[in-house]
Amino acid sequence: MKTKLLTLLFISSAILTTFAQKKDYINKEGWTNIGKFTFLFNQSAFSNWASGGDNTIAGNATVNYTLNFKKEKFIWNNKLIANYGLTKSENTDFPKKTNDGVMINTMIGYDAENNWFYSFFINFKTQFTKGYKYKKVDGVETRTLYTEFMSPGYVLVGPGMLWEKSKDLKINLAPATSKFVYVNPDLTLPNEGYFGVEEGERLRYEIGFSASLIYKFKIMDNITMDNALAFFSNYIDNPQNVDVNYLMDIDMKVNKYFTANFLFQTVYDNNAYGGFQMREVIGIGINYNFEHSSQKI
């Protein structure tokens, strides 16, 4: 487990170095880039503690990177969010993921008027590593493979209208969005029980209406909140079952290199689970910000 966490830290450092180098590489007119790298680590240890407790060790790495271009009436916005985390308790046989995902969003726009843009977007989401379902049988923990890279993998693409009040407040409406759900056919289940994909199939296609909101603001001088909210309704199959994905990320800057971070996410996707999924990650760790803005054309 410690080896995996050290590997996670090494990979995270490599990613950090890559982004830091890119800051100089994209020094061209019209481009703006801003990014944040965070590594959170926590450990709990007990020895003869009367109240009891489990020894645990955990680590979580996140990269949040934005690369935008603007020239006259044309804009091109790009966003990458990647995160991965592991935890291990002495009373479990396997390390378990606390975080695992990558999201890439790219959008082009052409100025209409009054902060509105004709837009076209592509959104991609999946996870890095295998995910398991766990259970204990006669005190022995077992696991069954349930998800992996590109199972599921989501691609949404479509034209729409973007309202961009500022770089921190954006709303995109796309009434003709195509949604592709990719899976490993060997993992599918009867009755479309695996992310809505039929048993033995690799792909599910949907067409519907999507909307997304990005809103970032300062709570205090050293505390910022990022909000990302997305909706999708399938026109063909149960349009009332609207997919919802909300992510809130609160950063409290301690100093140049250390930050306290609280992340909360809730997801509703009736094809994956018949209720709201929720997760939260909180911790104090290493933080690195990098930003560059060039003169607009």
mmCIF file with all atom_site columns, C-alpha atoms in Angstrom, residues 76-271:
data_model
loop_
_atom_site.group_PDB
_atom_site.id
_atom_site.type_symbol
_atom_site.label_atom_id
_atom_site.label_alt_id
_atom_site.label_comp_id
_atom_site.label_asym_id
_atom_site.label_entity_id
_atom_site.label_seq_id
_atom_site.pdbx_PDB_ins_code
_atom_site.Cartn_x
_atom_site.Cartn_y
_atom_site.Cartn_z
_atom_site.occupancy
_atom_site.B_iso_or_equiv
_atom_site.pdbx_formal_charge
_atom_site.auth_seq_id
_atom_site.auth_comp_id
_atom_site.auth_asym_id
_atom_site.auth_atom_id
_atom_site.pdbx_PDB_model_num
ATOM 1   C CA . TRP A 1 76  ? -11.984 28.181  -27.492 1.00 0.00 ? 76  TRP A CA 1
ATOM 2   C CA . ASN A 1 77  ? -12.240 26.969  -23.890 1.00 0.00 ? 77  ASN A CA 1
ATOM 3   C CA . ASN A 1 78  ? -10.594 23.780  -22.592 1.00 0.00 ? 78  ASN A CA 1
ATOM 4   C CA . LYS A 1 79  ? -10.819 22.174  -19.149 1.00 0.00 ? 79  LYS A CA 1
ATOM 5   C CA . LEU A 1 80  ? -9.070  19.163  -17.589 1.00 0.00 ? 80  LEU A CA 1
ATOM 6   C CA . ILE A 1 81  ? -9.873  17.734  -14.153 1.00 0.00 ? 81  ILE A CA 1
ATOM 7   C CA . ALA A 1 82  ? -8.029  14.588  -13.083 1.00 0.00 ? 82  ALA A CA 1
ATOM 8   C CA . ASN A 1 83  ? -8.023  13.031  -9.630  1.00 0.00 ? 83  ASN A CA 1
ATOM 9   C CA . TYR A 1 84  ? -6.958  9.823   -7.962  1.00 0.00 ? 84  TYR A CA 1
ATOM 10  C CA . GLY A 1 85  ? -6.895  8.697   -4.346  1.00 0.00 ? 85  GLY A CA 1
ATOM 11  C CA . LEU A 1 86  ? -6.260  5.554   -2.304  1.00 0.00 ? 86  LEU A CA 1
ATOM 12  C CA . THR A 1 87  ? -6.822  4.549   1.302   1.00 0.00 ? 87  THR A CA 1
ATOM 13  C CA . LYS A 1 88  ? -5.776  1.464   3.256   1.00 0.00 ? 88  LYS A CA 1
ATOM 14  C CA . SER A 1 89  ? -6.914  0.339   6.680   1.00 0.00 ? 89  SER A CA 1
ATOM 15  C CA . GLU A 1 90  ? -5.217  -2.382  8.706   1.00 0.00 ? 90  GLU A CA 1
ATOM 16  C CA . ASN A 1 91  ? -8.530  -4.255  8.949   1.00 0.00 ? 91  ASN A CA 1
ATOM 17  C CA . THR A 1 92  ? -9.060  -4.499  5.184   1.00 0.00 ? 92  THR A CA 1
ATOM 18  C CA . ASP A 1 93  ? -7.334  -6.825  2.747   1.00 0.00 ? 93  ASP A CA 1
ATOM 19  C CA . PHE A 1 94  ? -7.312  -4.414  -0.193  1.00 0.00 ? 94  PHE A CA 1
ATOM 20  C CA . PRO A 1 95  ? -6.517  -0.732  -0.708  1.00 0.00 ? 95  PRO A CA 1
ATOM 21  C CA . LYS A 1 96  ? -9.638  1.121   -1.813  1.00 0.00 ? 96  LYS A CA 1
ATOM 22  C CA . LYS A 1 97  ? -10.102 4.107   -4.054  1.00 0.00 ? 97  LYS A CA 1
ATOM 23  C CA . THR A 1 98  ? -11.374 7.341   -2.562  1.00 0.00 ? 98  THR A CA 1
ATOM 24  C CA . ASN A 1 99  ? -11.199 9.209   -5.857  1.00 0.00 ? 99  ASN A CA 1
ATOM 25  C CA . ASP A 1 100 ? -10.727 8.189   -9.481  1.00 0.00 ? 100 ASP A CA 1
ATOM 26  C CA . GLY A 1 101 ? -11.713 10.163  -12.536 1.00 0.00 ? 101 GLY A CA 1
ATOM 27  C CA . VAL A 1 102 ? -10.684 12.237  -15.507 1.00 0.00 ? 102 VAL A CA 1
ATOM 28  C CA . MET A 1 103 ? -12.838 14.810  -17.284 1.00 0.00 ? 103 MET A CA 1
ATOM 29  C CA . ILE A 1 104 ? -11.910 16.737  -20.428 1.00 0.00 ? 104 ILE A CA 1
ATOM 30  C CA . ASN A 1 105 ? -14.187 19.428  -21.827 1.00 0.00 ? 105 ASN A CA 1
ATOM 31  C CA . THR A 1 106 ? -13.571 21.479  -24.948 1.00 0.00 ? 106 THR A CA 1
ATOM 32  C CA . MET A 1 107 ? -15.871 24.143  -26.357 1.00 0.00 ? 107 MET A CA 1
ATOM 33  C CA . ILE A 1 108 ? -15.666 26.560  -29.250 1.00 0.00 ? 108 ILE A CA 1
ATOM 34  C CA . GLY A 1 109 ? -17.821 29.656  -29.520 1.00 0.00 ? 109 GLY A CA 1
ATOM 35  C CA . TYR A 1 110 ? -18.546 32.527  -31.884 1.00 0.00 ? 110 TYR A CA 1
ATOM 36  C CA . ASP A 1 111 ? -19.814 35.814  -30.512 1.00 0.00 ? 111 ASP A CA 1
ATOM 37  C CA . ALA A 1 112 ? -23.508 36.479  -31.105 1.00 0.00 ? 112 ALA A CA 1
ATOM 38  C CA . GLU A 1 113 ? -24.298 39.478  -28.867 1.00 0.00 ? 113 GLU A CA 1
ATOM 39  C CA . ASN A 1 114 ? -24.795 40.501  -25.238 1.00 0.00 ? 114 ASN A CA 1
ATOM 40  C CA . ASN A 1 115 ? -22.432 37.836  -23.813 1.00 0.00 ? 115 ASN A CA 1
ATOM 41  C CA . TRP A 1 116 ? -24.049 35.066  -25.909 1.00 0.00 ? 116 TRP A CA 1
ATOM 42  C CA . PHE A 1 117 ? -22.033 32.772  -28.178 1.00 0.00 ? 117 PHE A CA 1
ATOM 43  C CA . TYR A 1 118 ? -22.966 30.113  -30.705 1.00 0.00 ? 118 TYR A CA 1
ATOM 44  C CA . SER A 1 119 ? -21.236 27.066  -29.243 1.00 0.00 ? 119 SER A CA 1
ATOM 45  C CA . PHE A 1 120 ? -20.188 23.495  -29.884 1.00 0.00 ? 120 PHE A CA 1
ATOM 46  C CA . PHE A 1 121 ? -18.819 21.276  -27.132 1.00 0.00 ? 121 PHE A CA 1
ATOM 47  C CA . ILE A 1 122 ? -17.273 17.852  -26.520 1.00 0.00 ? 122 ILE A CA 1
ATOM 48  C CA . ASN A 1 123 ? -17.151 16.361  -23.024 1.00 0.00 ? 123 ASN A CA 1
ATOM 49  C CA . PHE A 1 124 ? -15.301 13.170  -22.083 1.00 0.00 ? 124 PHE A CA 1
ATOM 50  C CA . LYS A 1 125 ? -15.344 11.333  -18.730 1.00 0.00 ? 125 LYS A CA 1
ATOM 51  C CA . THR A 1 126 ? -13.977 8.044   -17.449 1.00 0.00 ? 126 THR A CA 1
ATOM 52  C CA . GLN A 1 127 ? -11.774 6.599   -14.689 1.00 0.00 ? 127 GLN A CA 1
ATOM 53  C CA . PHE A 1 128 ? -8.099  5.585   -14.575 1.00 0.00 ? 128 PHE A CA 1
ATOM 54  C CA . THR A 1 129 ? -8.080  2.182   -12.887 1.00 0.00 ? 129 THR A CA 1
ATOM 55  C CA . LYS A 1 130 ? -10.267 -0.800  -12.069 1.00 0.00 ? 130 LYS A CA 1
ATOM 56  C CA . GLY A 1 131 ? -13.090 -0.479  -9.557  1.00 0.00 ? 131 GLY A CA 1
ATOM 57  C CA . TYR A 1 132 ? -14.402 -3.326  -7.425  1.00 0.00 ? 132 TYR A CA 1
ATOM 58  C CA . LYS A 1 133 ? -17.388 -4.329  -5.316  1.00 0.00 ? 133 LYS A CA 1
ATOM 59  C CA . TYR A 1 134 ? -16.324 -5.684  -1.932  1.00 0.00 ? 134 TYR A CA 1
ATOM 60  C CA . LYS A 1 135 ? -17.866 -8.131  0.520   1.00 0.00 ? 135 LYS A CA 1
ATOM 61  C CA . LYS A 1 136 ? -16.752 -10.314 3.402   1.00 0.00 ? 136 LYS A CA 1
ATOM 62  C CA . VAL A 1 137 ? -17.321 -14.069 3.460   1.00 0.00 ? 137 VAL A CA 1
ATOM 63  C CA . ASP A 1 138 ? -16.510 -15.832 6.748   1.00 0.00 ? 138 ASP A CA 1
ATOM 64  C CA . GLY A 1 139 ? -14.356 -12.879 7.757   1.00 0.00 ? 139 GLY A CA 1
ATOM 65  C CA . VAL A 1 140 ? -12.380 -12.904 4.501   1.00 0.00 ? 140 VAL A CA 1
ATOM 66  C CA . GLU A 1 141 ? -12.739 -9.882  2.242   1.00 0.00 ? 141 GLU A CA 1
ATOM 67  C CA . THR A 1 142 ? -13.306 -10.589 -1.453  1.00 0.00 ? 142 THR A CA 1
ATOM 68  C CA . ARG A 1 143 ? -13.741 -8.298  -4.423  1.00 0.00 ? 143 ARG A CA 1
ATOM 69  C CA . THR A 1 144 ? -15.406 -8.465  -7.839  1.00 0.00 ? 144 THR A CA 1
ATOM 70  C CA . LEU A 1 145 ? -14.413 -6.347  -10.832 1.00 0.00 ? 145 LEU A CA 1
ATOM 71  C CA . TYR A 1 146 ? -17.145 -3.832  -11.656 1.00 0.00 ? 146 TYR A CA 1
ATOM 72  C CA . THR A 1 147 ? -15.625 -0.887  -13.551 1.00 0.00 ? 147 THR A CA 1
ATOM 73  C CA . GLU A 1 148 ? -12.402 -0.007  -15.373 1.00 0.00 ? 148 GLU A CA 1
ATOM 74  C CA . PHE A 1 149 ? -10.932 2.528   -17.801 1.00 0.00 ? 149 PHE A CA 1
ATOM 75  C CA . MET A 1 150 ? -13.607 3.314   -20.435 1.00 0.00 ? 150 MET A CA 1
ATOM 76  C CA . SER A 1 151 ? -16.117 1.083   -18.680 1.00 0.00 ? 151 SER A CA 1
ATOM 77  C CA . PRO A 1 152 ? -17.971 3.240   -18.346 1.00 0.00 ? 152 PRO A CA 1
ATOM 78  C CA . GLY A 1 153 ? -16.673 6.001   -20.578 1.00 0.00 ? 153 GLY A CA 1
ATOM 79  C CA . TYR A 1 154 ? -18.920 8.938   -21.454 1.00 0.00 ? 154 TYR A CA 1
ATOM 80  C CA . VAL A 1 155 ? -18.771 11.245  -24.468 1.00 0.00 ? 155 VAL A CA 1
ATOM 81  C CA . LEU A 1 156 ? -21.229 14.115  -24.918 1.00 0.00 ? 156 LEU A CA 1
ATOM 82  C CA . VAL A 1 157 ? -21.160 16.283  -28.017 1.00 0.00 ? 157 VAL A CA 1
ATOM 83  C CA . GLY A 1 158 ? -23.480 18.897  -29.451 1.00 0.00 ? 158 GLY A CA 1
ATOM 84  C CA . PRO A 1 159 ? -24.204 22.454  -30.630 1.00 0.00 ? 159 PRO A CA 1
ATOM 85  C CA . GLY A 1 160 ? -25.793 25.059  -28.411 1.00 0.00 ? 160 GLY A CA 1
ATOM 86  C CA . MET A 1 161 ? -25.680 28.560  -26.999 1.00 0.00 ? 161 MET A CA 1
ATOM 87  C CA . LEU A 1 162 ? -23.149 29.756  -24.432 1.00 0.00 ? 162 LEU A CA 1
ATOM 88  C CA . TRP A 1 163 ? -23.739 32.663  -22.069 1.00 0.00 ? 163 TRP A CA 1
ATOM 89  C CA . GLU A 1 164 ? -20.411 33.867  -20.678 1.00 0.00 ? 164 GLU A CA 1
ATOM 90  C CA . LYS A 1 165 ? -20.679 36.732  -18.233 1.00 0.00 ? 165 LYS A CA 1
ATOM 91  C CA . SER A 1 166 ? -17.027 36.353  -17.210 1.00 0.00 ? 166 SER A CA 1
ATOM 92  C CA . LYS A 1 167 ? -14.359 33.679  -16.965 1.00 0.00 ? 167 LYS A CA 1
ATOM 93  C CA . ASP A 1 168 ? -15.920 32.680  -13.625 1.00 0.00 ? 168 ASP A CA 1
ATOM 94  C CA . LEU A 1 169 ? -19.582 32.505  -14.699 1.00 0.00 ? 169 LEU A CA 1
ATOM 95  C CA . LYS A 1 170 ? -20.691 30.487  -17.726 1.00 0.00 ? 170 LYS A CA 1
ATOM 96  C CA . ILE A 1 171 ? -23.880 28.697  -18.795 1.00 0.00 ? 171 ILE A CA 1
ATOM 97  C CA . ASN A 1 172 ? -24.150 26.465  -21.863 1.00 0.00 ? 172 ASN A CA 1
ATOM 98  C CA . LEU A 1 173 ? -27.464 25.192  -23.281 1.00 0.00 ? 173 LEU A CA 1
ATOM 99  C CA . ALA A 1 174 ? -27.341 22.394  -25.873 1.00 0.00 ? 174 ALA A CA 1
ATOM 100 C CA . PRO A 1 175 ? -30.770 21.103  -27.031 1.00 0.00 ? 175 PRO A CA 1
ATOM 101 C CA . ALA A 1 176 ? -29.374 18.516  -29.478 1.00 0.00 ? 176 ALA A CA 1
ATOM 102 C CA . THR A 1 177 ? -26.707 16.702  -27.465 1.00 0.00 ? 177 THR A CA 1
ATOM 103 C CA . SER A 1 178 ? -25.549 13.215  -28.431 1.00 0.00 ? 178 SER A CA 1
ATOM 104 C CA . LYS A 1 179 ? -24.459 11.036  -25.511 1.00 0.00 ? 179 LYS A CA 1
ATOM 105 C CA . PHE A 1 180 ? -22.345 7.908   -25.977 1.00 0.00 ? 180 PHE A CA 1
ATOM 106 C CA . VAL A 1 181 ? -21.824 5.427   -23.132 1.00 0.00 ? 181 VAL A CA 1
ATOM 107 C CA . TYR A 1 182 ? -18.967 2.968   -23.725 1.00 0.00 ? 182 TYR A CA 1
ATOM 108 C CA . VAL A 1 183 ? -18.460 -0.175  -21.609 1.00 0.00 ? 183 VAL A CA 1
ATOM 109 C CA . ASN A 1 184 ? -16.622 -3.482  -21.575 1.00 0.00 ? 184 ASN A CA 1
ATOM 110 C CA . PRO A 1 185 ? -19.229 -5.979  -22.888 1.00 0.00 ? 185 PRO A CA 1
ATOM 111 C CA . ASP A 1 186 ? -17.819 -8.657  -20.570 1.00 0.00 ? 186 ASP A CA 1
ATOM 112 C CA . LEU A 1 187 ? -18.989 -6.595  -17.573 1.00 0.00 ? 187 LEU A CA 1
ATOM 113 C CA . THR A 1 188 ? -22.551 -5.928  -18.743 1.00 0.00 ? 188 THR A CA 1
ATOM 114 C CA . LEU A 1 189 ? -25.570 -7.251  -16.843 1.00 0.00 ? 189 LEU A CA 1
ATOM 115 C CA . PRO A 1 190 ? -29.117 -8.397  -17.747 1.00 0.00 ? 190 PRO A CA 1
ATOM 116 C CA . ASN A 1 191 ? -31.941 -5.850  -18.121 1.00 0.00 ? 191 ASN A CA 1
ATOM 117 C CA . GLU A 1 192 ? -29.594 -2.987  -18.971 1.00 0.00 ? 192 GLU A CA 1
ATOM 118 C CA . GLY A 1 193 ? -28.334 -3.173  -15.413 1.00 0.00 ? 193 GLY A CA 1
ATOM 119 C CA . TYR A 1 194 ? -24.843 -1.952  -16.285 1.00 0.00 ? 194 TYR A CA 1
ATOM 120 C CA . PHE A 1 195 ? -25.019 1.817   -16.905 1.00 0.00 ? 195 PHE A CA 1
ATOM 121 C CA . GLY A 1 196 ? -28.005 1.338   -19.216 1.00 0.00 ? 196 GLY A CA 1
ATOM 122 C CA . VAL A 1 197 ? -26.102 -0.755  -21.782 1.00 0.00 ? 197 VAL A CA 1
ATOM 123 C CA . GLU A 1 198 ? -27.722 -3.968  -23.006 1.00 0.00 ? 198 GLU A CA 1
ATOM 124 C CA . GLU A 1 199 ? -26.044 -7.228  -22.007 1.00 0.00 ? 199 GLU A CA 1
ATOM 125 C CA . GLY A 1 200 ? -23.209 -8.148  -24.369 1.00 0.00 ? 200 GLY A CA 1
ATOM 126 C CA . GLU A 1 201 ? -23.172 -4.723  -26.031 1.00 0.00 ? 201 GLU A CA 1
ATOM 127 C CA . ARG A 1 202 ? -20.386 -2.148  -26.007 1.00 0.00 ? 202 ARG A CA 1
ATOM 128 C CA . LEU A 1 203 ? -22.265 1.099   -26.635 1.00 0.00 ? 203 LEU A CA 1
ATOM 129 C CA . ARG A 1 204 ? -25.433 2.943   -25.640 1.00 0.00 ? 204 ARG A CA 1
ATOM 130 C CA . TYR A 1 205 ? -26.526 6.020   -27.606 1.00 0.00 ? 205 TYR A CA 1
ATOM 131 C CA . GLU A 1 206 ? -28.823 8.766   -26.352 1.00 0.00 ? 206 GLU A CA 1
ATOM 132 C CA . ILE A 1 207 ? -29.908 12.124  -27.707 1.00 0.00 ? 207 ILE A CA 1
ATOM 133 C CA . GLY A 1 208 ? -31.287 14.853  -25.506 1.00 0.00 ? 208 GLY A CA 1
ATOM 134 C CA . PHE A 1 209 ? -30.988 18.258  -23.888 1.00 0.00 ? 209 PHE A CA 1
ATOM 135 C CA . SER A 1 210 ? -27.946 19.201  -21.821 1.00 0.00 ? 210 SER A CA 1
ATOM 136 C CA . ALA A 1 211 ? -27.150 22.236  -19.719 1.00 0.00 ? 211 ALA A CA 1
ATOM 137 C CA . SER A 1 212 ? -24.035 23.142  -17.768 1.00 0.00 ? 212 SER A CA 1
ATOM 138 C CA . LEU A 1 213 ? -23.102 25.871  -15.318 1.00 0.00 ? 213 LEU A CA 1
ATOM 139 C CA . ILE A 1 214 ? -19.689 26.951  -14.048 1.00 0.00 ? 214 ILE A CA 1
ATOM 140 C CA . TYR A 1 215 ? -19.522 29.481  -11.229 1.00 0.00 ? 215 TYR A CA 1
ATOM 141 C CA . LYS A 1 216 ? -16.449 30.449  -9.225  1.00 0.00 ? 216 LYS A CA 1
ATOM 142 C CA . PHE A 1 217 ? -16.283 33.094  -6.519  1.00 0.00 ? 217 PHE A CA 1
ATOM 143 C CA . LYS A 1 218 ? -14.379 34.163  -3.411  1.00 0.00 ? 218 LYS A CA 1
ATOM 144 C CA . ILE A 1 219 ? -15.915 33.561  -0.002  1.00 0.00 ? 219 ILE A CA 1
ATOM 145 C CA . MET A 1 220 ? -13.006 35.407  1.631   1.00 0.00 ? 220 MET A CA 1
ATOM 146 C CA . ASP A 1 221 ? -9.644  36.644  0.371   1.00 0.00 ? 221 ASP A CA 1
ATOM 147 C CA . ASN A 1 222 ? -8.054  33.229  0.918   1.00 0.00 ? 222 ASN A CA 1
ATOM 148 C CA . ILE A 1 223 ? -11.123 31.027  0.346   1.00 0.00 ? 223 ILE A CA 1
ATOM 149 C CA . THR A 1 224 ? -12.557 30.261  -3.097  1.00 0.00 ? 224 THR A CA 1
ATOM 150 C CA . MET A 1 225 ? -15.453 28.067  -4.168  1.00 0.00 ? 225 MET A CA 1
ATOM 151 C CA . ASP A 1 226 ? -15.731 26.368  -7.565  1.00 0.00 ? 226 ASP A CA 1
ATOM 152 C CA . ASN A 1 227 ? -19.134 25.067  -8.642  1.00 0.00 ? 227 ASN A CA 1
ATOM 153 C CA . ALA A 1 228 ? -19.840 22.912  -11.693 1.00 0.00 ? 228 ALA A CA 1
ATOM 154 C CA . LEU A 1 229 ? -23.378 21.711  -12.413 1.00 0.00 ? 229 LEU A CA 1
ATOM 155 C CA . ALA A 1 230 ? -24.529 19.643  -15.400 1.00 0.00 ? 230 ALA A CA 1
ATOM 156 C CA . PHE A 1 231 ? -27.896 18.234  -16.524 1.00 0.00 ? 231 PHE A CA 1
ATOM 157 C CA . PHE A 1 232 ? -28.872 15.819  -19.294 1.00 0.00 ? 232 PHE A CA 1
ATOM 158 C CA . SER A 1 233 ? -32.331 14.575  -20.311 1.00 0.00 ? 233 SER A CA 1
ATOM 159 C CA . ASN A 1 234 ? -32.749 11.757  -22.832 1.00 0.00 ? 234 ASN A CA 1
ATOM 160 C CA . TYR A 1 235 ? -35.541 12.623  -25.284 1.00 0.00 ? 235 TYR A CA 1
ATOM 161 C CA . ILE A 1 236 ? -36.178 8.993   -26.260 1.00 0.00 ? 236 ILE A CA 1
ATOM 162 C CA . ASP A 1 237 ? -36.084 7.023   -22.997 1.00 0.00 ? 237 ASP A CA 1
ATOM 163 C CA . ASN A 1 238 ? -37.637 8.357   -19.764 1.00 0.00 ? 238 ASN A CA 1
ATOM 164 C CA . PRO A 1 239 ? -36.877 12.070  -20.263 1.00 0.00 ? 239 PRO A CA 1
ATOM 165 C CA . GLN A 1 240 ? -38.122 12.726  -16.726 1.00 0.00 ? 240 GLN A CA 1
ATOM 166 C CA . ASN A 1 241 ? -35.070 10.866  -15.364 1.00 0.00 ? 241 ASN A CA 1
ATOM 167 C CA . VAL A 1 242 ? -32.700 13.815  -15.667 1.00 0.00 ? 242 VAL A CA 1
ATOM 168 C CA . ASP A 1 243 ? -29.007 13.072  -15.117 1.00 0.00 ? 243 ASP A CA 1
ATOM 169 C CA . VAL A 1 244 ? -27.471 15.459  -12.579 1.00 0.00 ? 244 VAL A CA 1
ATOM 170 C CA . ASN A 1 245 ? -23.802 15.987  -11.773 1.00 0.00 ? 245 ASN A CA 1
ATOM 171 C CA . TYR A 1 246 ? -22.790 18.634  -9.236  1.00 0.00 ? 246 TYR A CA 1
ATOM 172 C CA . LEU A 1 247 ? -19.225 19.254  -8.059  1.00 0.00 ? 247 LEU A CA 1
ATOM 173 C CA . MET A 1 248 ? -18.221 21.750  -5.367  1.00 0.00 ? 248 MET A CA 1
ATOM 174 C CA . ASP A 1 249 ? -14.566 22.456  -4.605  1.00 0.00 ? 249 ASP A CA 1
ATOM 175 C CA . ILE A 1 250 ? -13.640 24.793  -1.728  1.00 0.00 ? 250 ILE A CA 1
ATOM 176 C CA . ASP A 1 251 ? -10.020 25.864  -1.281  1.00 0.00 ? 251 ASP A CA 1
ATOM 177 C CA . MET A 1 252 ? -8.672  27.690  1.753   1.00 0.00 ? 252 MET A CA 1
ATOM 178 C CA . LYS A 1 253 ? -5.167  28.936  1.072   1.00 0.00 ? 253 LYS A CA 1
ATOM 179 C CA . VAL A 1 254 ? -2.920  28.617  4.129   1.00 0.00 ? 254 VAL A CA 1
ATOM 180 C CA . ASN A 1 255 ? 0.194   29.957  2.399   1.00 0.00 ? 255 ASN A CA 1
ATOM 181 C CA . LYS A 1 256 ? 1.884   29.717  -0.995  1.00 0.00 ? 256 LYS A CA 1
ATOM 182 C CA . TYR A 1 257 ? 2.306   25.943  -0.889  1.00 0.00 ? 257 TYR A CA 1
ATOM 183 C CA . PHE A 1 258 ? -0.257  24.588  1.582   1.00 0.00 ? 258 PHE A CA 1
ATOM 184 C CA . THR A 1 259 ? -4.019  24.530  1.324   1.00 0.00 ? 259 THR A CA 1
ATOM 185 C CA . ALA A 1 260 ? -7.071  23.080  3.033   1.00 0.00 ? 260 ALA A CA 1
ATOM 186 C CA . ASN A 1 261 ? -9.456  21.521  0.557   1.00 0.00 ? 261 ASN A CA 1
ATOM 187 C CA . PHE A 1 262 ? -13.057 20.319  0.733   1.00 0.00 ? 262 PHE A CA 1
ATOM 188 C CA . LEU A 1 263 ? -14.584 18.552  -2.251  1.00 0.00 ? 263 LEU A CA 1
ATOM 189 C CA . PHE A 1 264 ? -18.193 17.420  -2.513  1.00 0.00 ? 264 PHE A CA 1
ATOM 190 C CA . GLN A 1 265 ? -19.859 15.699  -5.455  1.00 0.00 ? 265 GLN A CA 1
ATOM 191 C CA . THR A 1 266 ? -23.333 14.312  -5.998  1.00 0.00 ? 266 THR A CA 1
ATOM 192 C CA . VAL A 1 267 ? -24.467 12.420  -9.090  1.00 0.00 ? 267 VAL A CA 1
ATOM 193 C CA . TYR A 1 268 ? -27.855 11.160  -10.202 1.00 0.00 ? 268 TYR A CA 1
ATOM 194 C CA . ASP A 1 269 ? -27.881 8.744   -13.137 1.00 0.00 ? 269 ASP A CA 1
ATOM 195 C CA . ASN A 1 270 ? -30.782 6.304   -13.134 1.00 0.00 ? 270 ASN A CA 1
ATOM 196 C CA . ASN A 1 271 ? -28.861 3.975   -15.455 1.00 0.00 ? 271 ASN A CA 1
#
